[in-house]
Coordinates of C-alpha atoms (C1' of nucleotides) in Angstrom, one line a residue:
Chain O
X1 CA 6.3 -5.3 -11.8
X2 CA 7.6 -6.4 -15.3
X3 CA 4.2 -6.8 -17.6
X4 CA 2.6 -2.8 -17.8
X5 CA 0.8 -2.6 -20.8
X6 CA 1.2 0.3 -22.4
X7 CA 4.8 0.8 -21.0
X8 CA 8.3 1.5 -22.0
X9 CA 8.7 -1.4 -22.9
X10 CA 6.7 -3.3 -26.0
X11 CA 8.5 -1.9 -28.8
X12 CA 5.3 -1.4 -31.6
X13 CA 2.1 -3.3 -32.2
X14 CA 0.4 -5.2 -30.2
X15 CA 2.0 -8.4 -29.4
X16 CA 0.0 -11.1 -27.2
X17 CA 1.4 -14.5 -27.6
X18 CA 4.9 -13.7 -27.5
X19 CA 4.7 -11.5 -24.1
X20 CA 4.7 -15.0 -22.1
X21 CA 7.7 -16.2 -23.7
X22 CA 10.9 -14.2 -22.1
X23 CA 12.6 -12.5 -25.0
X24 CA 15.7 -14.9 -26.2
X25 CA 18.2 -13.4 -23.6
X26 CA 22.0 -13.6 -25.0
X27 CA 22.6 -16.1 -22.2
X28 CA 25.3 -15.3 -20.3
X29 CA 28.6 -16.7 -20.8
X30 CA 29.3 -17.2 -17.9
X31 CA 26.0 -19.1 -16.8
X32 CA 26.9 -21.5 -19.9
X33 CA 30.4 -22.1 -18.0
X34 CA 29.0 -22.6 -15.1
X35 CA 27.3 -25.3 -16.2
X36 CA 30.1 -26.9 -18.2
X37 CA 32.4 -26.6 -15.0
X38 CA 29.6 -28.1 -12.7
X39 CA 29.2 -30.6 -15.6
X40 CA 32.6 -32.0 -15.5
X41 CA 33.1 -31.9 -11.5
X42 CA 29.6 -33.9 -10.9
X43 CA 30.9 -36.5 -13.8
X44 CA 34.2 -36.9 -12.2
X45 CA 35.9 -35.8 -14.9
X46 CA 37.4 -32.9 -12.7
X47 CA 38.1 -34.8 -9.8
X48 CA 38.4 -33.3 -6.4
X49 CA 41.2 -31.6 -4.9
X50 CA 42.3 -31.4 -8.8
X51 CA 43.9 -27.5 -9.0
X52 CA 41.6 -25.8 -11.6
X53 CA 43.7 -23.3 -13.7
X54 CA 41.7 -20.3 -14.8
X55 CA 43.7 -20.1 -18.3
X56 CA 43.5 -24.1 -18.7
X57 CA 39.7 -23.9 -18.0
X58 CA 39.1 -20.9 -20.5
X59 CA 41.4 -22.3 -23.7
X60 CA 39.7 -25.7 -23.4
X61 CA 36.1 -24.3 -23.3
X62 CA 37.1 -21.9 -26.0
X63 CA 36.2 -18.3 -23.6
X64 CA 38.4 -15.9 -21.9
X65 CA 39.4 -16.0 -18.3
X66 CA 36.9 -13.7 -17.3
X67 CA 34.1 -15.6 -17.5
X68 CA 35.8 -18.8 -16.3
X69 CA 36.6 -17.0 -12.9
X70 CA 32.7 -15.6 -12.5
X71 CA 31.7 -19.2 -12.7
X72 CA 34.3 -20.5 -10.1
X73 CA 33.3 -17.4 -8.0
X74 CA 30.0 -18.8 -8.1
X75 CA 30.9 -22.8 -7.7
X76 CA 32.3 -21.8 -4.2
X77 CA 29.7 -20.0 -3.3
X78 CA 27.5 -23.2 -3.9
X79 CA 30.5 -25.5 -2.4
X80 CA 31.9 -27.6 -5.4
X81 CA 34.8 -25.7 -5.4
X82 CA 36.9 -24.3 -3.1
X83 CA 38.8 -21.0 -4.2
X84 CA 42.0 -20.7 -1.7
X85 CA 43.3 -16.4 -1.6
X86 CA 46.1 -16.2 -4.1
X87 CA 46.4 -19.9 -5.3
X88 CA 43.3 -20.5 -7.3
X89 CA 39.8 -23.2 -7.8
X90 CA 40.3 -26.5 -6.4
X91 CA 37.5 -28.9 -6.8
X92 CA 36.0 -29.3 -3.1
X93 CA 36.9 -32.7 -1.6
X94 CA 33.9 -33.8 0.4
X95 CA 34.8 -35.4 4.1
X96 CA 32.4 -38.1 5.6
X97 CA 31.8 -35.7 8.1
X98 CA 30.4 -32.7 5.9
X99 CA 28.3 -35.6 3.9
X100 CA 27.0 -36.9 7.1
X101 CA 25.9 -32.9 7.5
X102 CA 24.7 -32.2 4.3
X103 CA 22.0 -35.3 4.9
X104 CA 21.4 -34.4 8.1
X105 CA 20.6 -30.8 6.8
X106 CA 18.7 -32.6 3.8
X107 CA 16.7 -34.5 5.9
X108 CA 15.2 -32.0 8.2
X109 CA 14.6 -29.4 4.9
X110 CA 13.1 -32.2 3.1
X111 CA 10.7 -32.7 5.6
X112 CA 8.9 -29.2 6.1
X113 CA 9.0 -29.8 2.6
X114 CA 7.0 -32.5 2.5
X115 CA 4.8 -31.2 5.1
X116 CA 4.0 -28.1 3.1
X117 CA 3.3 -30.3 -0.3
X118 CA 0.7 -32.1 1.8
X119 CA -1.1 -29.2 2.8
X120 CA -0.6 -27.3 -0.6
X121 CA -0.9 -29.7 -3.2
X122 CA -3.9 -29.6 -5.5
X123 CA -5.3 -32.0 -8.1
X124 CA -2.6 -31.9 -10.8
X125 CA -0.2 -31.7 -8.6
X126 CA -0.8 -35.2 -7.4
X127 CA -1.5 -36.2 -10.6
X128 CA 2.3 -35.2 -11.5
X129 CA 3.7 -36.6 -8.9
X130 CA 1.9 -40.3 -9.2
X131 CA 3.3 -39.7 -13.3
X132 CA 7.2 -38.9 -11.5
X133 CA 6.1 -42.0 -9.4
X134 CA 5.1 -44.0 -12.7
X135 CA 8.7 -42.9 -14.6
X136 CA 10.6 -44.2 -11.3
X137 CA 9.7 -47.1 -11.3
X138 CA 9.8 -47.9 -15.0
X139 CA 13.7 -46.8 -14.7
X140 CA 14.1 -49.3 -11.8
X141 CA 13.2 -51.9 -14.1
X142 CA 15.7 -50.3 -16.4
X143 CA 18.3 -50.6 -14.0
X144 CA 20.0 -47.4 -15.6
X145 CA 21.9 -45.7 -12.6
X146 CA 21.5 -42.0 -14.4
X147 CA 18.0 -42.3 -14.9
X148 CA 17.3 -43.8 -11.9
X149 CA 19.0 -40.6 -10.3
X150 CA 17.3 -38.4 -12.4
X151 CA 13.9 -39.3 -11.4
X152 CA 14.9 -39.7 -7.4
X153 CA 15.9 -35.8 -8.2
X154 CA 12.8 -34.9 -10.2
X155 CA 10.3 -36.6 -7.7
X156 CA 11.6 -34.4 -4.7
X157 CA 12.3 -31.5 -6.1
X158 CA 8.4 -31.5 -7.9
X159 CA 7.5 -32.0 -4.0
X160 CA 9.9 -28.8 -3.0
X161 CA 8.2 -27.0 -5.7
X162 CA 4.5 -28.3 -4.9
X163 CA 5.5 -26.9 -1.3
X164 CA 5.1 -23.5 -2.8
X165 CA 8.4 -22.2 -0.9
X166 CA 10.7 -20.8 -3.1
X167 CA 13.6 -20.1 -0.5
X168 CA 13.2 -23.8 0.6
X169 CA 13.0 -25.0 -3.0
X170 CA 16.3 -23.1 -3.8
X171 CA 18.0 -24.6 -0.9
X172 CA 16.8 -28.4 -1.1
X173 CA 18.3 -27.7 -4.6
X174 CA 21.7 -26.9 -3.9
X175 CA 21.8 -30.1 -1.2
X176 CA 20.3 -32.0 -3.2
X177 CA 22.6 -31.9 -6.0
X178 CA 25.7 -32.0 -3.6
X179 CA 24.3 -35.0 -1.9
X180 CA 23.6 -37.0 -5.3
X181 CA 27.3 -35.9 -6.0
X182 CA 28.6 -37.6 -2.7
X183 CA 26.2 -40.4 -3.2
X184 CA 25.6 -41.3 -6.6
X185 CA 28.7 -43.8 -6.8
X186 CA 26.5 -46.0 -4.5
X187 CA 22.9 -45.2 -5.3
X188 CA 22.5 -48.7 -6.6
X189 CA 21.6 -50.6 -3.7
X190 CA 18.7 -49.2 -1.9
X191 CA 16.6 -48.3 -5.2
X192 CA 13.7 -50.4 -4.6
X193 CA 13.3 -49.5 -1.1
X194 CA 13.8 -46.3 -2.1
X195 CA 10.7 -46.6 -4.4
X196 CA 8.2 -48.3 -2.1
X197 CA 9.0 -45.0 0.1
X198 CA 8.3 -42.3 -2.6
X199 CA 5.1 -44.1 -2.9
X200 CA 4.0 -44.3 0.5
X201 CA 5.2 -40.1 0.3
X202 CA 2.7 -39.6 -2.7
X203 CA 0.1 -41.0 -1.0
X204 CA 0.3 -39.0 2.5
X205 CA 0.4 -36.1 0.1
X206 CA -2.7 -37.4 -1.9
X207 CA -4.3 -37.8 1.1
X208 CA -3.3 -34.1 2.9
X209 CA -2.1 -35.6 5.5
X210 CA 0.8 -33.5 6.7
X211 CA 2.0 -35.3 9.6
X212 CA 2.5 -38.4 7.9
X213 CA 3.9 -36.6 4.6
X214 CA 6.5 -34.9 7.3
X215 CA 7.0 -38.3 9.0
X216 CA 7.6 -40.6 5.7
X217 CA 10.5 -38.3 4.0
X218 CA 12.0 -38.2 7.2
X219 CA 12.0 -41.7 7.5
X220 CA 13.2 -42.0 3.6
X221 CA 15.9 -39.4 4.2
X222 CA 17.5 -41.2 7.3
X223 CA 17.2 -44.5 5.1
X224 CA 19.0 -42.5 2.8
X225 CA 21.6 -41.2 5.4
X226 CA 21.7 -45.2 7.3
X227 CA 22.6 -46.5 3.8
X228 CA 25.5 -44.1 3.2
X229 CA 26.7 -45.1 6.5
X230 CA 27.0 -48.5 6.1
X231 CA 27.9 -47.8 2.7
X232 CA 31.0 -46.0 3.6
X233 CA 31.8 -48.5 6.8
X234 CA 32.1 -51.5 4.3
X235 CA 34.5 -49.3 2.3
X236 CA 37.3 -49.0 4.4
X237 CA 38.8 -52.5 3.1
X238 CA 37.3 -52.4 -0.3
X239 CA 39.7 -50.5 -2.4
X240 CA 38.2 -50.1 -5.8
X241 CA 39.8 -47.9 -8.7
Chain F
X1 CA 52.5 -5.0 7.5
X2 CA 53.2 -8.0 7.3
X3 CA 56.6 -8.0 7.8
X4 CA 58.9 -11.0 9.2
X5 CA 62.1 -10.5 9.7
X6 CA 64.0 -13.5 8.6
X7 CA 61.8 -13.6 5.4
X8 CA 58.5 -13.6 4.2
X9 CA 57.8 -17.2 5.2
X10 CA 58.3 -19.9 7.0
X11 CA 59.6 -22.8 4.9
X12 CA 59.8 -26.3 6.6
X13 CA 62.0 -25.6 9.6
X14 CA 60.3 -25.9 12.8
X15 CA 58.0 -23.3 14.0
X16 CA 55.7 -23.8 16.6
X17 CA 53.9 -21.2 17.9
X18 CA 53.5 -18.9 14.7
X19 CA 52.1 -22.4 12.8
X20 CA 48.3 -22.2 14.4
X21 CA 48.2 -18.6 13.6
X22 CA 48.1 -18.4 8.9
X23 CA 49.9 -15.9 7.8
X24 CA 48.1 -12.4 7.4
X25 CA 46.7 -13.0 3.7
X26 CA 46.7 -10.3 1.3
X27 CA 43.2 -9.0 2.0
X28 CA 40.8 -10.5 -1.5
X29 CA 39.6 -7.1 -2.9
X30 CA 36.6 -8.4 -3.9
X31 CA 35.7 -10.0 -0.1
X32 CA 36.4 -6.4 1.0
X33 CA 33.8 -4.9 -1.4
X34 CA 31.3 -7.4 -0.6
X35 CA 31.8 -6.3 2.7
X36 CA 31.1 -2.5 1.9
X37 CA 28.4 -3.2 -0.3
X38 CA 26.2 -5.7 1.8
X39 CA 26.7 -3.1 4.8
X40 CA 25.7 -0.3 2.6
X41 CA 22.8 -2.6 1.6
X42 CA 21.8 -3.7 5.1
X43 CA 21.8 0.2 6.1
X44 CA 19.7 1.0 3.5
X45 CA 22.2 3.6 1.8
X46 CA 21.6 1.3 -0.9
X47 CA 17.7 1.3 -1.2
X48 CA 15.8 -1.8 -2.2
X49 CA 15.0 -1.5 -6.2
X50 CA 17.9 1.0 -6.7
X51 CA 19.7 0.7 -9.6
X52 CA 24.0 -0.5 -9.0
X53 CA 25.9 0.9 -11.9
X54 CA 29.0 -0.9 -11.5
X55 CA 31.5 2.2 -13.0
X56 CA 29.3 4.3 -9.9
X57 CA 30.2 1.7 -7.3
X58 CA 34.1 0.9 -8.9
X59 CA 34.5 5.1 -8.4
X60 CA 32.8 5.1 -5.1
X61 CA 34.9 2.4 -3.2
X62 CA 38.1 3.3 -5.4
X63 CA 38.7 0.2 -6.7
X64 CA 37.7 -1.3 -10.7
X65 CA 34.8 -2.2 -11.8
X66 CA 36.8 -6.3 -12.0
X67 CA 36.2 -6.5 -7.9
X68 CA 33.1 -4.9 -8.3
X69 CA 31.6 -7.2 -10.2
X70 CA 32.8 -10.5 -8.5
X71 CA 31.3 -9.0 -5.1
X72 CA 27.7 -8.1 -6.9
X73 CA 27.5 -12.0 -8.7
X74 CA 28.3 -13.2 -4.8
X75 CA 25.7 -10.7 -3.4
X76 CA 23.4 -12.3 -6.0
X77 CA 23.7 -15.9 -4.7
X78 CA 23.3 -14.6 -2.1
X79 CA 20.5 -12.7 -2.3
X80 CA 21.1 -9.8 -1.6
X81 CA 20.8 -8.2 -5.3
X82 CA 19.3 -9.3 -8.5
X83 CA 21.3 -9.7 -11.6
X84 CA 19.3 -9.1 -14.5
X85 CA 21.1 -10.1 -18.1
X86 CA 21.9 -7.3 -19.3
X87 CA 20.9 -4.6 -17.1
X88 CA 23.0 -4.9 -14.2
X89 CA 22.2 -4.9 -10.6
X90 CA 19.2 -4.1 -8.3
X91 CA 18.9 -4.4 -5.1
X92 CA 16.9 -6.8 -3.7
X93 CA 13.4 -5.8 -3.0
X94 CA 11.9 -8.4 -0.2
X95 CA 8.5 -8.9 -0.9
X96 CA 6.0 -10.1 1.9
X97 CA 5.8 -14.0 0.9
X98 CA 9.7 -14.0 0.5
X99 CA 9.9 -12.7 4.2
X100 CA 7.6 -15.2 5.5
X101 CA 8.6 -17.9 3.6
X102 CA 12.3 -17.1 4.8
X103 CA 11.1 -16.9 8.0
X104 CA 9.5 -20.8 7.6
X105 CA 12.6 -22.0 6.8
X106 CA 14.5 -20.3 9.3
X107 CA 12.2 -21.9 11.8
X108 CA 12.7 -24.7 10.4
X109 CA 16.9 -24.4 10.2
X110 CA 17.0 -23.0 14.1
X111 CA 14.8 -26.0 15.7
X112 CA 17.0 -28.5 14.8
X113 CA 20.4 -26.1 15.4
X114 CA 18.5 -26.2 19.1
X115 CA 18.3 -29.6 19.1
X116 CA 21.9 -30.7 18.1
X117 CA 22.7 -27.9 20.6
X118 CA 21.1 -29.2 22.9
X119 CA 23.1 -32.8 22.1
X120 CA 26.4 -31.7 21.8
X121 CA 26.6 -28.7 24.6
X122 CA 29.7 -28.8 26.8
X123 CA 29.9 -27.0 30.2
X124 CA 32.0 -24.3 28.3
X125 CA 29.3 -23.9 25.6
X126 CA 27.0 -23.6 27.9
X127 CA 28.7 -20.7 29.8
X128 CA 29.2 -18.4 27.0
X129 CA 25.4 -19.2 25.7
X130 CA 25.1 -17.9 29.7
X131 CA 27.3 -15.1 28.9
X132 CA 25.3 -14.2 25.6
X133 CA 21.9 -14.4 27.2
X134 CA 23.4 -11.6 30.0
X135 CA 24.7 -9.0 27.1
X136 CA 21.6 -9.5 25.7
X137 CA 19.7 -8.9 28.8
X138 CA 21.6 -6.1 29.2
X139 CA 21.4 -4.4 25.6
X140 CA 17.8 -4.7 26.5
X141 CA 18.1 -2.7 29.4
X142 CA 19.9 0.1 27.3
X143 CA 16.9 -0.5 25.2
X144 CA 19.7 0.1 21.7
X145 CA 18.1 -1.7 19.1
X146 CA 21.4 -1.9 17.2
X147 CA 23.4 -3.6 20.3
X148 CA 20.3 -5.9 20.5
X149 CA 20.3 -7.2 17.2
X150 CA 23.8 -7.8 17.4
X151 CA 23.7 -9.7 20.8
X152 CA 20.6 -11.7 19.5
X153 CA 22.4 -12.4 15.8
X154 CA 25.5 -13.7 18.4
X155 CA 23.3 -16.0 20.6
X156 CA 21.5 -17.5 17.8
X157 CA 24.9 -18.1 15.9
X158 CA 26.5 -19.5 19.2
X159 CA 24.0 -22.1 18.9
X160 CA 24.0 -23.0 15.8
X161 CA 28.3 -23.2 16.2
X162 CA 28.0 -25.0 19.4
X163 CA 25.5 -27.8 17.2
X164 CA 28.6 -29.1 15.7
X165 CA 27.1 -28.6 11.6
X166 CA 29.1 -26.1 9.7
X167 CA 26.8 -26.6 6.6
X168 CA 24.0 -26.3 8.9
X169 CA 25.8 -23.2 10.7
X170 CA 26.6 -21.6 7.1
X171 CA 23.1 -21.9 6.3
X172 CA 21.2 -20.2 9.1
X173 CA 23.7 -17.6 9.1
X174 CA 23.0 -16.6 5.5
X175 CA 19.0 -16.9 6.2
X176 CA 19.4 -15.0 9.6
X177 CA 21.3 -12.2 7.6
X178 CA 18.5 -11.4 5.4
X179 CA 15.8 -12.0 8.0
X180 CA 17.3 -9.6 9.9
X181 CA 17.7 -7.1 7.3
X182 CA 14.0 -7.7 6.6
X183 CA 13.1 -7.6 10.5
X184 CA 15.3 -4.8 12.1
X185 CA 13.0 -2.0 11.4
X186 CA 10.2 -3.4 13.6
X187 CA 12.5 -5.5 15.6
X188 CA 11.6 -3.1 19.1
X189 CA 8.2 -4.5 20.1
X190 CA 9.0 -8.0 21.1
X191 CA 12.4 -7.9 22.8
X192 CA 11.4 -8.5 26.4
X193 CA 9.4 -12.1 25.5
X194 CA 12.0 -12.9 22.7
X195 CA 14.8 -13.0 25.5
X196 CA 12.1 -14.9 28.0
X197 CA 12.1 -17.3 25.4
X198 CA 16.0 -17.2 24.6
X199 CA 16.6 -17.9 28.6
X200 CA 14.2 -20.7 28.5
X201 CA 16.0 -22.2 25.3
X202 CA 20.0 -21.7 27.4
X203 CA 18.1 -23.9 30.3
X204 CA 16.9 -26.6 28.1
X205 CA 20.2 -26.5 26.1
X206 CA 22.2 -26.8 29.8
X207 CA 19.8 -30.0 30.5
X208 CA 21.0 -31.6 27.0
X209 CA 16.9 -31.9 26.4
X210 CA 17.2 -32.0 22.7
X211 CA 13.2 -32.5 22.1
X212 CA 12.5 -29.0 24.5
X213 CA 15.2 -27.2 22.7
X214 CA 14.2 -27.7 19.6
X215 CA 10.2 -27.2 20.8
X216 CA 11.8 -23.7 22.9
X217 CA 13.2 -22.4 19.6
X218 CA 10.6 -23.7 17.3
X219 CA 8.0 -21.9 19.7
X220 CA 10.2 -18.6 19.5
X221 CA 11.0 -18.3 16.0
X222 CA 6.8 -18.5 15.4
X223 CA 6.7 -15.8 17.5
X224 CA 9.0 -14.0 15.7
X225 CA 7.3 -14.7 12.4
X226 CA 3.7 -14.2 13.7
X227 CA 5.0 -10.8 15.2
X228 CA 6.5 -9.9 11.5
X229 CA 2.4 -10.4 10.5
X230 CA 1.7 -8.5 13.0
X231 CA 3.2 -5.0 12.2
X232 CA 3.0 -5.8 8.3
X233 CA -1.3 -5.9 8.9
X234 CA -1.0 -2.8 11.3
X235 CA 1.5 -1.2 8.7
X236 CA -1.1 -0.7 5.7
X237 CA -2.4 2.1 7.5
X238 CA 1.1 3.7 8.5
X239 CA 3.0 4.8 5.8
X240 CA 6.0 5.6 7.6
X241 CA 9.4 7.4 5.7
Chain P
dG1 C1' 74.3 -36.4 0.5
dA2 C1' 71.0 -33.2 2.6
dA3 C1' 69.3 -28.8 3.6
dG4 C1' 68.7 -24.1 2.7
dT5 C1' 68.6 -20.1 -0.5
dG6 C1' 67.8 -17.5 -4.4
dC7 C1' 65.9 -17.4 -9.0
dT8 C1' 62.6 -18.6 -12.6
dT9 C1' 58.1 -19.9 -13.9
dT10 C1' 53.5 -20.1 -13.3
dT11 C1' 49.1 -18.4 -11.9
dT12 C1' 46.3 -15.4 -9.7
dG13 C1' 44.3 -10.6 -8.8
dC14 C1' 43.2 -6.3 -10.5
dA15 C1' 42.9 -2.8 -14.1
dT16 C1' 41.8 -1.3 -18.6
dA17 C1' 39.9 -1.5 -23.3
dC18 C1' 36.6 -2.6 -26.7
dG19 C1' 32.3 -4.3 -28.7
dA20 C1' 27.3 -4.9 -28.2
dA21 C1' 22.9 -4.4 -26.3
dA22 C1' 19.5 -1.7 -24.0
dA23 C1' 17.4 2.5 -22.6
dG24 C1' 16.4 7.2 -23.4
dC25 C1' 15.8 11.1 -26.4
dT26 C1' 14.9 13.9 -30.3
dG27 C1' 12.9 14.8 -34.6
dT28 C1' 9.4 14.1 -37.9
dA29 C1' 5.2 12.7 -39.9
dT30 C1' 0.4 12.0 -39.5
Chain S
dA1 C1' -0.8 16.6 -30.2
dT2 C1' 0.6 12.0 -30.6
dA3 C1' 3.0 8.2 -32.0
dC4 C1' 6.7 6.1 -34.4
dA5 C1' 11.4 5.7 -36.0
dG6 C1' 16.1 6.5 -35.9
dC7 C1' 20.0 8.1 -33.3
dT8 C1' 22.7 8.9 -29.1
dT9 C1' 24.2 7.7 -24.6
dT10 C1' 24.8 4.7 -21.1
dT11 C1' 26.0 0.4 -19.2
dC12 C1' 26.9 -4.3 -19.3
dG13 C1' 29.7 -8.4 -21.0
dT14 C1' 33.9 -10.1 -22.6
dA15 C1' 38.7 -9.9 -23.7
dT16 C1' 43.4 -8.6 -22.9
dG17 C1' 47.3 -6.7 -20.3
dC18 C1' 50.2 -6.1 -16.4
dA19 C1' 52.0 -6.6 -11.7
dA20 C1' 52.5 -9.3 -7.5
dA21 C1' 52.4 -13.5 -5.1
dA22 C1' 53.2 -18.4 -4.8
dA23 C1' 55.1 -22.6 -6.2
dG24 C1' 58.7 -25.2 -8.3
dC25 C1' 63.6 -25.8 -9.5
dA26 C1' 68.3 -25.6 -9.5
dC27 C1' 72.2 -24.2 -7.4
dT28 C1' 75.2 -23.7 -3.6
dT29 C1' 77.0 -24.9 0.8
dC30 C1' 77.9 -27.5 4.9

DNA sequence: GAAGTGCTTTTTGCATACGAAAAGCTGTAT
DNA sequence: ATACAGCTTTTCGTATGCAAAAAGCACTTC
């Protein structure tokens, strides 16, 4: 589709190496903002319901408006934000009931997903995953909270990606990420549980064994969902910050 | 248009009736061109591959190029086109494993909507899933592919609504969108089974049996994605428009 | 003192303008 | 005749400008 030898494209010479490597694109602006914006509403420092003012946004990151709106176009799309007809971006203010949703959707994509890494996965690919296994557990002894996230994050979506569906990787990416949002502030507690599930995951997928792939995220997700639950039942009398 | 007498809005007096219905919003520009493009897209006015110039499109609809462009970075996340750097936009062309592998997660997506369907179903959801199944039975009579679509797109969304998951609901609807798109040209051949299969799936909904709902519409939408195999092998050979 | 009304300010939505990159084309040299 | 190089054209990406709508504020009135 791209890659035709002798075509238009390839300027003069014969280059080899370098055909791999995607020319440097100019990056868009307005992927970089995108990023920023996302940046500063996962970290809290845009905090939800906060009104986001197109003009603000663009003088403090330095770009014009334009830009700034393309990314907020693209934030609702993806749910972080929502973007109200004539009134402008306000960062999306999850309710228990849409993060209830969102893991109840997570769970059931998860799943397939980790049905589909059993049956696809090859040699490396459990190699990677027991190495994504390896770093998780050395963060839990860390006890850092962001790294600790970070490999939760990079052990499932190396099992959407082993899964060899693209459409289901996108989308356990975008839940994903709004799910660690909702759920980060309390991801403390059931780390090590947590842990002795991925491992029991990796196994079932060492093994090809589908069913039991299929059955152990589903377990691990509705741990996941249980622990938000209580999380957010114990909450209503704690009043912290 | 939008004309009230007494002024253009109600401040804080007390208005009850008027208050469930929001006040008729200016119309977003851009919605209205993502509208027009994603049904010129869906008709295939817009051929997969084809080049969108953005001034082309601005000129076409009658609008800037501003709108334009928020509707194509939408139609992107969206799918529907691809936005390359700094080339502009193409439309999506579906390739064979993107079908099927959209078509995985859909069955996916839909067995579970059946299943909370079948969970949450009140007598009144049940009756217009009853009156859904009977305009489909009938578009099937009148044998118009375009009526059927449409009255199997509304079934399949009525269960997803009536499974209480607006993220789920959002979801499925943006997957069923593009499997449709995908699906429509060959969508003739399996219509009498398909609604077989959609009555058996309003029954086990009406008997709140979650685990037969779920098996009903898992069962179907394999169909539906084994018949897609279907015409693509037996399509090699025809090489149709 | 409280409520309503009109005005001002702010902010979005759309349009236009300009610079830069990419694609295509033409001319020339081998 | 072919291939390369430079130029031209097209089209995107970003910035800026302007009008309309919404929110906020102060004033007036009861």
């Amino acid at each position: 589709m791209t890659s035709s030898p002798s075509g238009r494209r390839a300027p003069r010479g014969s280059l080899s190496a370098a055909a791999t490597r995607r020319v440097e694109r100019p990056a868009p602006l307005r992927q970089a903002v995108y990023d920023a914006l996302l940046e500063l509403i996962v970290n809290r420092t845009l905090a939800p319901g906060q009104h986001l003012v197109e003009a603000e946004l663009a003088e403090y990151l330095g770009v014009s408006r334009q830009p700034v709106r393309e990314a907020l176009q693209r934030l609702q799309t993806d749910g972080w934000v929502d973007l109200r007809p004539a009134q402008g971006a306000f960062v999306h203010t999850p309710t228990e009931e849409e993060a209830d949703q969102l893991l109840a959707v997570r769970s059931v994509l998860e799943t397939y997903s980790a049905k589909l890494a059993a049956e696809h996965a090859t040699a490396s690919d459990v190699k990677l995953l027991r190495k994504l296994q390896k770093a998780g557990e050395e963060a839990l002894v860390s006890a850092n909270v962001e790294r600790l996230v970070k490999a939760n994050a990079d052990l499932h979506a190396a099992v959407a990606t082993i899964g060899r569906n693209k459409v289901l990787s996108e989308m356990i990416g975008l839940v994903d990420r709004r799910v660690r949002w909702y759920y980060t502030p309390i991801a403390r507690p059931r780390s090590r549980d947590s842990w002795n599930e991925h491992a029991e995951l990796v196994a079932a997928i060492a093994d090809g064994d589908a069913e039991r792939a299929g059955q152990v995220m589903h377990d691990h997700a509705e741990q996941t969902r249980q622990t938000y639950h209580d999380r957010k039942t114990s909450e209503s009398s704690t009043d912290s910050d």
